Amino acid sequence: MIPTIKRIYKNKKDQVAALKRHNTFFNVTPAFSGPVIGMTSALEQAKADGEDIDEATINSIKIGLMGPLCGVGDPVMWGTLRPILAALGATLAMQGSWLGPLIFFVAFNAVRLGLKWYGLKLGLNRGLALVQDLSGDLLKKLTEGATILGLFIMGCLVNKWTTINISLVVSKTTTNGKTTITTVQNILDELCPGLAALGLTLLMMYLLKKKVSPIVLIFILFAVGILGYALGILGK
Amino acid sequence: MSTLQIILVFLWSSIVGCGSVLDEWQTHRPLIACSVMGIILGDPATGLVLGGTLELIALGWMNVGAAQSPDSALASTISTILVIVGHQSISKGIAIALPVAAAGQVLTVFARTITVAFQHASDKAVENANFKAIEMLHFSALGVQALRVSIPTTLVAIFVSPTMVQSALNAIPDVVTNGLSVAGGFIVTVGYAMILNMMYVKYLMPFFYLGFVLSGYLKLSLLAWGAVGLILALVYVQLDPQFHKTSGVTSAVQVSDGDLPEDELED
């Protein structure tokens, strides 16, 4: 907010007051900060021009936007856009293609900067009216749509980008000199492909909700991998 | 390693460190961090493949709200150096990266504690409308986070030698390295679970299972699944009854009281 405050308040006392207003906790998905900064700037401008806007209004509106904007921003950016682009980029990169990191970097940042620019302009032009715009169905629709797309893609990723091979041998039958080995994994794949991955993901979700730290879970899975491989239960 | 390379390593890891707190340019994602590090160290191909592999494992690592996730920044930079300088395999790289990510997480918390002091100092600067000081504090707090990644990384870059890495990693028995690469296949689920928990909305979970079942039986590319998901989302939002009840009357009420919508993801 500093450039705005410098621009519109010339008097030191007003500057201190404005700085105090904005030197507080604020946290939102970065790509969605545009509308808030724009709207707050518009409000400060109006206040400097002598309109009757009290401090509490500016701050409570600013804080009030945190929730709904994070509500959209987190699923859109971290739940949908980044995983899709990152999984796509990573797949290309593992095949040795430089398109992988390039697509990820360019596409993600293009969307992010576009959102920031457009959001900032929106907030600046609409001012207080923005709150009314956002209280309509648009944000809710966007949140719901992004969540659906994100969840759907996660379902695909869980199945396609997880490798579990439970190579524990269940039966060994020899017919006509050909040996057929059936492992636990073969049976699970018969039931439904990727079932083990789904089970593991759901277990991880449950444990994370129980406040187990992700890094602890990673090390537990590490240990499971080593033990499982040593005992011949898990294969590559 | 030449002096120029060490300087470049320092600069790049500083940028990566900034990226990991700002979460803007995504330079801290392994896909970017490892690839560029590979270019600096003269082995772009290895950096690229390692980046792709680590990226999948770290897919869901994110800082939502105040929660801390494993540190992908430090993990990427240090593991790339060790893999390339020590001529190690990608799976050994993963074995290096994960403990480093844990250490990095601890360092991040430490760096954040330091920056609290910067915030207190800026509280003081505000009293005098000292813009210069506030801006200085703002950027130097970021500097702390940059150094958090660049100091350990540069130290590793200076002191690492191929023989050292090889003898250290060769001391690890095969069972462990193979087990680790097996584990690498399903450690990704932790990341998936983090994303899923963030987006968890009970009445929308069928879409998750739909994606799971469909992708199990149909072989389509990720982009094709993205398109299918997008169509599903559009159709569902159009049909969703909660957007049809609000006809005229309620929207007029909403304008008059100007209340903010309840955030449905926060319950």
XYZ file of C-alpha atoms in Angstrom:
503
model
C 0.000 0.000 0.000
C 3.003 2.315 0.374
C 2.993 3.763 -3.165
C -0.699 4.603 -2.852
C -0.328 6.157 0.589
C 2.609 8.257 -0.583
C 0.655 9.425 -3.583
C -2.575 10.440 -1.917
C -1.626 11.594 1.584
C 0.770 14.509 1.713
C 0.313 15.303 5.385
C 2.509 13.308 7.783
C -0.245 12.726 10.303
C -2.477 11.191 7.661
C 0.411 9.097 6.404
C 1.012 7.635 9.854
C -2.663 6.845 10.257
C -2.842 5.196 6.861
C 0.320 3.188 7.444
C -1.055 1.985 10.762
C -4.231 0.854 9.035
C -2.314 -1.327 6.616
C 0.517 -2.591 8.800
C -1.615 -5.524 9.929
C -2.019 -9.193 9.177
C -3.269 -9.928 5.712
C -3.088 -13.217 3.870
C -4.639 -14.233 0.579
C -3.727 -16.429 -2.369
C -1.191 -14.132 -4.114
C -2.789 -14.355 -7.542
C -6.077 -13.133 -6.089
C -4.676 -10.157 -4.202
C -5.412 -7.774 -7.085
C -9.058 -6.943 -6.348
C -8.321 -6.283 -2.664
C -5.397 -3.959 -3.320
C -7.340 -2.161 -6.030
C -10.446 -1.706 -3.916
C -8.497 -0.601 -0.839
C -6.606 1.946 -2.926
C -9.881 3.262 -4.288
C -11.223 3.620 -0.734
C -8.110 5.415 0.480
C -8.332 7.745 -2.487
C -11.946 8.533 -1.664
C -11.050 9.144 1.969
C -8.210 11.463 0.995
C -10.629 13.355 -1.214
C -12.669 14.103 1.890
C -15.379 11.470 1.641
C -16.720 10.151 4.925
C -15.137 6.717 5.176
C -13.967 5.645 8.595
C -10.918 3.512 9.311
C -12.880 0.525 10.506
C -14.738 0.284 7.205
C -11.586 0.087 5.156
C -10.045 -2.566 7.337
C -13.112 -4.684 7.889
C -13.826 -4.794 4.166
C -10.239 -5.695 3.454
C -10.245 -8.481 6.040
C -13.715 -9.530 4.947
C -12.489 -10.232 1.430
C -9.752 -12.567 2.680
C -12.074 -15.498 3.242
C -14.049 -15.509 0.007
C -11.003 -14.763 -2.159
C -8.918 -17.509 -0.550
C -11.962 -19.713 -0.981
C -11.646 -19.284 -4.734
C -7.925 -18.707 -4.974
C -6.705 -21.819 -3.198
C -8.697 -24.367 -5.206
C -8.150 -22.528 -8.482
C -4.400 -21.945 -8.142
C -3.092 -24.686 -5.825
C -5.799 -27.294 -6.321
C -6.377 -27.121 -10.061
C -4.047 -24.970 -12.128
C -0.710 -25.841 -10.542
C -1.182 -29.618 -10.144
C -2.403 -29.985 -13.735
C 0.392 -27.885 -15.226
C 3.009 -29.387 -12.918
C 1.964 -32.977 -13.647
C 1.953 -32.220 -17.357
C 5.333 -30.482 -17.150
C 6.856 -33.210 -14.992
C 5.727 -35.931 -17.402
C 7.346 -34.091 -20.310
C 10.494 -33.387 -18.285
C 10.945 -37.040 -17.361
C 10.910 -37.848 -21.074
C 13.728 -35.301 -21.399
C 11.714 -32.520 -23.028
C 12.424 -28.898 -22.152
C 8.848 -28.088 -23.017
C 7.969 -29.448 -19.552
C 9.422 -26.698 -17.356
C 8.738 -24.085 -20.043
C 5.039 -24.832 -20.353
C 4.676 -24.934 -16.585
C 6.504 -21.659 -16.019
C 4.975 -19.676 -18.874
C 1.398 -20.906 -18.555
C 1.221 -20.603 -14.773
C 2.703 -17.136 -14.660
C 0.631 -15.894 -17.588
C -2.550 -16.855 -15.748
C -1.242 -15.460 -12.467
C -0.164 -12.090 -13.854
C -3.344 -11.824 -15.920
C -5.448 -12.387 -12.813
C -3.462 -9.844 -10.829
C -3.693 -7.153 -13.485
C -7.339 -7.718 -14.243
C -8.196 -8.021 -10.534
C -6.365 -4.828 -9.665
C -8.183 -2.876 -12.344
C -11.487 -4.380 -11.324
C -10.938 -3.431 -7.688
C -9.782 0.074 -8.514
C -12.661 0.827 -10.868
C -15.429 -0.766 -8.887
C -14.330 0.334 -5.427
C -16.936 -0.514 -2.831
C -19.271 -1.863 -5.509
C -16.829 -4.767 -5.802
C -18.128 -6.180 -2.534
C -21.592 -6.349 -4.011
C -20.248 -7.903 -7.218
C -18.494 -10.555 -5.226
C -21.428 -11.305 -2.966
C -23.385 -12.544 -5.970
C -23.212 -16.093 -7.238
C -20.134 -15.581 -9.391
C -17.535 -16.370 -6.740
C -19.487 -19.349 -5.505
C -19.855 -20.684 -9.020
C -16.177 -20.213 -9.710
C -15.229 -21.933 -6.459
C -17.530 -24.844 -7.104
C -16.408 -25.257 -10.703
C -12.731 -25.129 -9.814
C -13.255 -27.611 -7.003
C -15.005 -30.057 -9.328
C -12.276 -29.820 -11.950
C -9.582 -30.107 -9.283
C -11.136 -33.121 -7.584
C -11.727 -34.862 -10.912
C -8.112 -34.368 -11.990
C -6.852 -35.530 -8.610
C -8.848 -38.715 -9.126
C -7.034 -39.252 -12.436
C -3.644 -38.424 -10.914
C -4.105 -40.770 -7.978
C -4.745 -43.569 -10.423
C -2.275 -42.815 -13.182
C 0.701 -41.256 -11.415
C 1.028 -43.539 -8.427
C 3.098 -46.688 -8.660
C 2.385 -49.413 -6.174
C 3.230 -52.976 -6.992
C 2.404 -55.470 -4.296
C 4.439 -58.290 -5.724
C 3.603 -60.767 -2.990
C 2.967 -64.073 -4.744
C -0.405 -65.616 -4.046
C -0.279 -68.614 -6.288
C 2.000 -70.243 -8.786
C 0.445 -72.576 -11.291
C 2.226 -74.438 -14.036
C 0.188 -75.476 -17.027
C 1.785 -76.944 -20.147
C 5.230 -75.896 -18.977
C 4.161 -72.239 -18.658
C 4.293 -70.811 -15.179
C 1.620 -68.292 -14.274
C 2.412 -66.206 -11.217
C -0.432 -64.412 -9.542
C 0.498 -61.596 -7.183
C -1.679 -59.547 -4.881
C -1.336 -56.720 -7.378
C -2.815 -58.832 -10.191
C -5.869 -59.554 -8.067
C -6.291 -55.910 -7.088
C -6.001 -54.832 -10.727
C -8.694 -57.348 -11.605
C -10.975 -55.744 -9.016
C -10.287 -52.181 -10.025
C -7.071 -50.577 -11.319
C -5.376 -48.340 -8.818
C -7.298 -49.541 -5.782
C -4.185 -49.627 -3.582
C -3.305 -46.055 -4.552
C -6.807 -44.902 -3.667
C -6.706 -46.634 -0.307
C -3.335 -45.140 0.506
C -4.435 -41.647 -0.522
C -7.548 -41.843 1.639
C -5.431 -43.064 4.564
C -3.050 -40.128 4.084
C -5.972 -37.687 3.986
C -7.262 -39.133 7.233
C -3.859 -38.909 8.927
C -3.270 -35.341 7.707
C -6.634 -34.373 9.154
C -5.476 -35.891 12.425
C -2.665 -33.278 12.309
C 0.121 -35.692 11.425
C 2.780 -33.634 9.673
C 3.333 -34.394 5.955
C 7.059 -34.883 6.428
C 6.431 -37.543 9.079
C 4.096 -39.358 6.686
C 6.736 -39.191 3.950
C 9.307 -40.817 6.200
C 6.847 -43.483 7.293
C 6.178 -44.313 3.641
C 9.930 -44.364 3.076
C 10.292 -46.945 5.799
C 7.383 -48.926 4.368
C 9.079 -48.922 0.969
C 12.389 -50.181 2.306
C 10.808 -52.808 4.539
C 8.396 -53.923 1.860
C 11.168 -54.273 -0.675
C 13.419 -56.124 1.760
C 10.657 -58.601 2.577
C 9.695 -59.004 -1.068
C 6.162 -57.686 -0.575
C 6.640 -54.576 -2.699
C 8.240 -54.562 -6.132
C 9.231 -51.945 -8.659
C 33.359 -26.344 -9.675
C 34.455 -22.989 -11.066
C 34.060 -19.714 -9.178
C 31.565 -18.500 -11.750
C 29.440 -21.597 -11.195
C 29.508 -21.096 -7.438
C 28.382 -17.490 -7.855
C 25.587 -18.588 -10.176
C 24.573 -21.305 -7.726
C 24.380 -18.677 -4.991
C 22.306 -16.284 -7.100
C 19.929 -18.918 -8.391
C 19.380 -20.493 -4.973
C 18.635 -17.007 -3.595
C 15.940 -16.581 -6.232
C 14.616 -20.037 -5.395
C 14.543 -19.081 -1.727
C 12.519 -15.939 -2.464
C 10.201 -17.993 -4.644
C 9.468 -20.402 -1.831
C 7.987 -17.712 0.423
C 6.423 -15.487 -2.206
C 4.855 -18.393 -4.084
C 4.547 -16.130 -7.118
C 6.883 -17.174 -9.943
C 7.083 -20.807 -8.850
C 10.886 -20.837 -9.063
C 10.935 -23.034 -5.968
C 9.134 -25.876 -7.743
C 11.555 -28.725 -8.470
C 10.591 -28.627 -12.144
C 12.069 -25.121 -12.440
C 14.676 -25.125 -9.642
C 16.365 -28.409 -10.669
C 16.291 -27.679 -14.395
C 18.020 -24.315 -14.056
C 20.476 -25.758 -11.530
C 21.273 -28.456 -14.087
C 22.055 -25.812 -16.702
C 24.373 -23.990 -14.281
C 26.228 -27.199 -13.445
C 26.625 -28.143 -17.096
C 24.350 -31.185 -17.054
C 20.913 -29.892 -18.124
C 19.496 -33.306 -19.010
C 19.994 -34.715 -15.510
C 18.574 -31.609 -13.866
C 15.525 -31.800 -16.098
C 14.711 -35.432 -15.358
C 15.388 -35.017 -11.632
C 13.171 -31.930 -11.631
C 10.309 -33.794 -13.274
C 10.613 -36.710 -10.874
C 10.768 -34.537 -7.763
C 7.937 -32.339 -9.039
C 5.541 -35.267 -9.035
C 6.515 -36.188 -5.479
C 6.143 -32.572 -4.363
C 2.933 -31.970 -6.309
C 0.841 -31.201 -3.270
C 3.456 -29.532 -1.101
C 2.049 -26.112 -0.459
C 1.714 -23.484 2.192
C -1.965 -22.929 2.737
C -2.696 -20.517 5.530
C -0.084 -20.792 8.214
C 0.688 -24.511 7.779
C 4.238 -25.398 6.761
C 4.970 -27.994 4.111
C 8.237 -29.784 3.343
C 10.714 -27.436 1.705
C 10.877 -28.127 -2.025
C 13.319 -25.253 -2.605
C 16.282 -26.507 -0.593
C 15.554 -30.112 -1.561
C 15.732 -29.252 -5.263
C 18.919 -27.211 -5.205
C 20.978 -29.494 -2.971
C 19.857 -32.776 -4.506
C 20.631 -31.512 -8.024
C 24.161 -30.547 -7.000
C 24.828 -33.891 -5.323
C 23.374 -35.949 -8.166
C 25.263 -34.102 -10.899
C 28.596 -33.635 -9.130
C 28.583 -37.139 -7.684
C 27.260 -38.797 -10.868
C 24.390 -40.403 -9.020
C 21.161 -41.935 -10.278
C 17.829 -40.107 -10.154
C 16.482 -42.450 -7.478
C 19.488 -41.639 -5.271
C 18.585 -37.990 -5.867
C 15.147 -38.600 -4.403
C 16.733 -40.334 -1.444
C 18.815 -37.177 -0.882
C 16.007 -34.717 -1.544
C 13.501 -35.933 1.043
C 15.654 -35.625 4.177
C 16.815 -32.230 2.881
C 13.169 -31.185 2.477
C 12.592 -32.015 6.142
C 15.657 -30.037 7.218
C 14.522 -27.171 5.016
C 11.158 -27.121 6.738
C 12.859 -26.624 10.095
C 15.034 -23.859 8.607
C 11.951 -22.131 7.200
C 10.303 -21.983 10.595
C 13.560 -20.614 12.001
C 13.800 -17.951 9.266
C 10.180 -16.964 9.847
C 10.900 -16.504 13.531
C 13.704 -14.121 12.629
C 11.440 -12.101 10.360
C 9.092 -11.456 13.268
C 11.751 -9.061 14.545
C 11.533 -7.226 11.211
C 7.801 -6.849 11.670
C 8.281 -5.303 15.106
C 10.821 -2.898 13.667
C 8.375 -1.904 10.952
C 5.689 -1.282 13.589
C 8.069 1.355 14.966
C 8.878 2.815 11.542
C 5.175 3.240 10.890
C 4.859 5.617 13.835
C 7.133 8.097 12.041
C 5.859 7.432 8.516
C 9.415 6.383 7.669
C 8.736 4.922 4.218
C 12.381 4.132 3.456
C 12.747 2.058 6.603
C 9.525 0.155 6.004
C 10.535 -0.712 2.472
C 14.006 -1.727 3.598
C 12.529 -3.990 6.270
C 10.067 -5.435 3.797
C 12.772 -6.495 1.363
C 15.414 -7.512 3.881
C 12.916 -9.879 5.493
C 12.724 -11.504 2.077
C 16.522 -11.561 2.043
C 16.471 -13.751 5.150
C 14.407 -16.314 3.258
C 16.709 -16.099 0.247
C 19.752 -16.763 2.419
C 17.966 -19.654 4.082
C 18.266 -21.553 0.783
C 21.368 -20.001 -0.736
C 23.742 -20.364 2.244
C 23.311 -24.140 2.712
C 23.271 -24.705 -1.053
C 26.418 -22.691 -1.719
C 28.231 -24.400 1.166
C 27.390 -27.765 -0.374
C 28.499 -26.516 -3.805
C 31.866 -25.341 -2.452
C 32.763 -28.334 -0.368
C 31.287 -31.187 -2.340
C 33.592 -33.560 -4.199
C 32.632 -36.455 -6.452
C 34.535 -39.017 -4.396
C 32.914 -37.824 -1.187
C 29.389 -38.138 -2.585
C 30.112 -41.514 -4.105
C 31.667 -43.021 -1.006
C 28.868 -41.681 1.170
C 26.102 -42.927 -1.076
C 27.785 -46.227 -1.872
C 27.804 -46.928 1.831
C 24.003 -47.100 1.672
C 23.005 -50.719 1.088
C 21.112 -51.629 -2.085
C 18.050 -52.695 -0.144
C 17.646 -49.134 1.091
C 18.124 -47.412 -2.275
C 15.826 -49.849 -4.064
C 13.301 -49.545 -1.259
C 13.484 -45.784 -1.572
C 12.787 -45.840 -5.280
C 9.862 -48.191 -4.595
C 8.621 -45.750 -1.960
C 9.057 -42.882 -4.436
C 6.231 -44.442 -6.442
C 3.680 -43.974 -3.703
C 5.053 -41.095 -1.628
C 3.181 -38.921 -4.141
C -0.031 -39.870 -2.325
C 0.946 -37.581 0.574
C 0.955 -34.661 -1.849
C -2.350 -35.724 -3.390
C -3.862 -36.010 0.069
C -2.730 -32.483 0.937
C -4.439 -31.063 -2.165
C -7.554 -33.140 -1.602
C -7.863 -32.048 2.017
C -7.582 -28.431 0.960
C -10.376 -28.782 -1.577
C -12.472 -31.228 0.400
C -16.172 -30.550 -0.094
C -18.211 -33.560 0.808
C -20.965 -33.226 -1.777
C -18.426 -32.802 -4.575
C -16.329 -35.855 -3.702
C -18.124 -38.073 -6.264
C -16.168 -36.182 -8.912
C -12.937 -37.388 -7.338
C -14.086 -41.015 -7.494
C -15.384 -40.519 -11.018
C -11.975 -39.307 -12.146
C -10.361 -42.233 -10.380
C -12.566 -44.916 -11.911
C -12.600 -43.467 -15.421
C -8.830 -43.029 -15.611
C -8.387 -46.591 -14.382
C -10.156 -48.045 -17.387
C -9.681 -45.457 -20.143
C -6.280 -44.473 -21.424
C -6.388 -40.756 -22.149
C -3.747 -38.072 -21.793
C -3.791 -35.668 -18.869
C -4.915 -32.832 -21.124
C -7.873 -34.891 -22.321
C -8.845 -35.570 -18.691
C -8.539 -31.862 -18.019
C -11.019 -31.144 -20.802
C -13.430 -33.802 -19.524
C -13.164 -32.340 -16.009
C -13.780 -28.829 -17.288
C -16.917 -29.908 -19.136
C -18.187 -31.738 -16.059
C -17.562 -28.643 -13.935
C -19.363 -26.331 -16.368
C -22.362 -28.613 -16.690
C -22.641 -29.131 -12.948
C -22.425 -25.428 -12.114
C -25.153 -24.735 -14.688
C -27.426 -27.369 -13.225
C -26.670 -26.788 -9.546
C -30.016 -26.017 -7.867
C -28.436 -23.624 -5.328
C -27.885 -21.098 -8.142
C -31.466 -21.347 -9.368
C -33.342 -20.524 -6.171
C -31.933 -17.017 -6.214
C -34.326 -15.297 -8.575
C -34.695 -11.531 -8.325
C -35.932 -11.310 -4.744
C -32.878 -12.648 -2.965
C -30.386 -10.811 -5.134
C -32.103 -7.550 -4.231
C -31.687 -8.421 -0.558
C -28.026 -9.207 -1.078
C -27.349 -5.818 -2.622
C -29.088 -3.988 0.181
C -27.311 -5.579 3.104
C -23.960 -5.944 1.314
C -23.018 -8.967 3.402
C -20.049 -11.032 2.383
C -20.757 -14.565 1.248
C -19.945 -17.361 3.659
C -16.890 -19.243 2.579
C -18.067 -22.743 1.932
C -14.573 -24.212 1.959
C -13.775 -23.091 5.443
C -16.111 -25.335 7.358
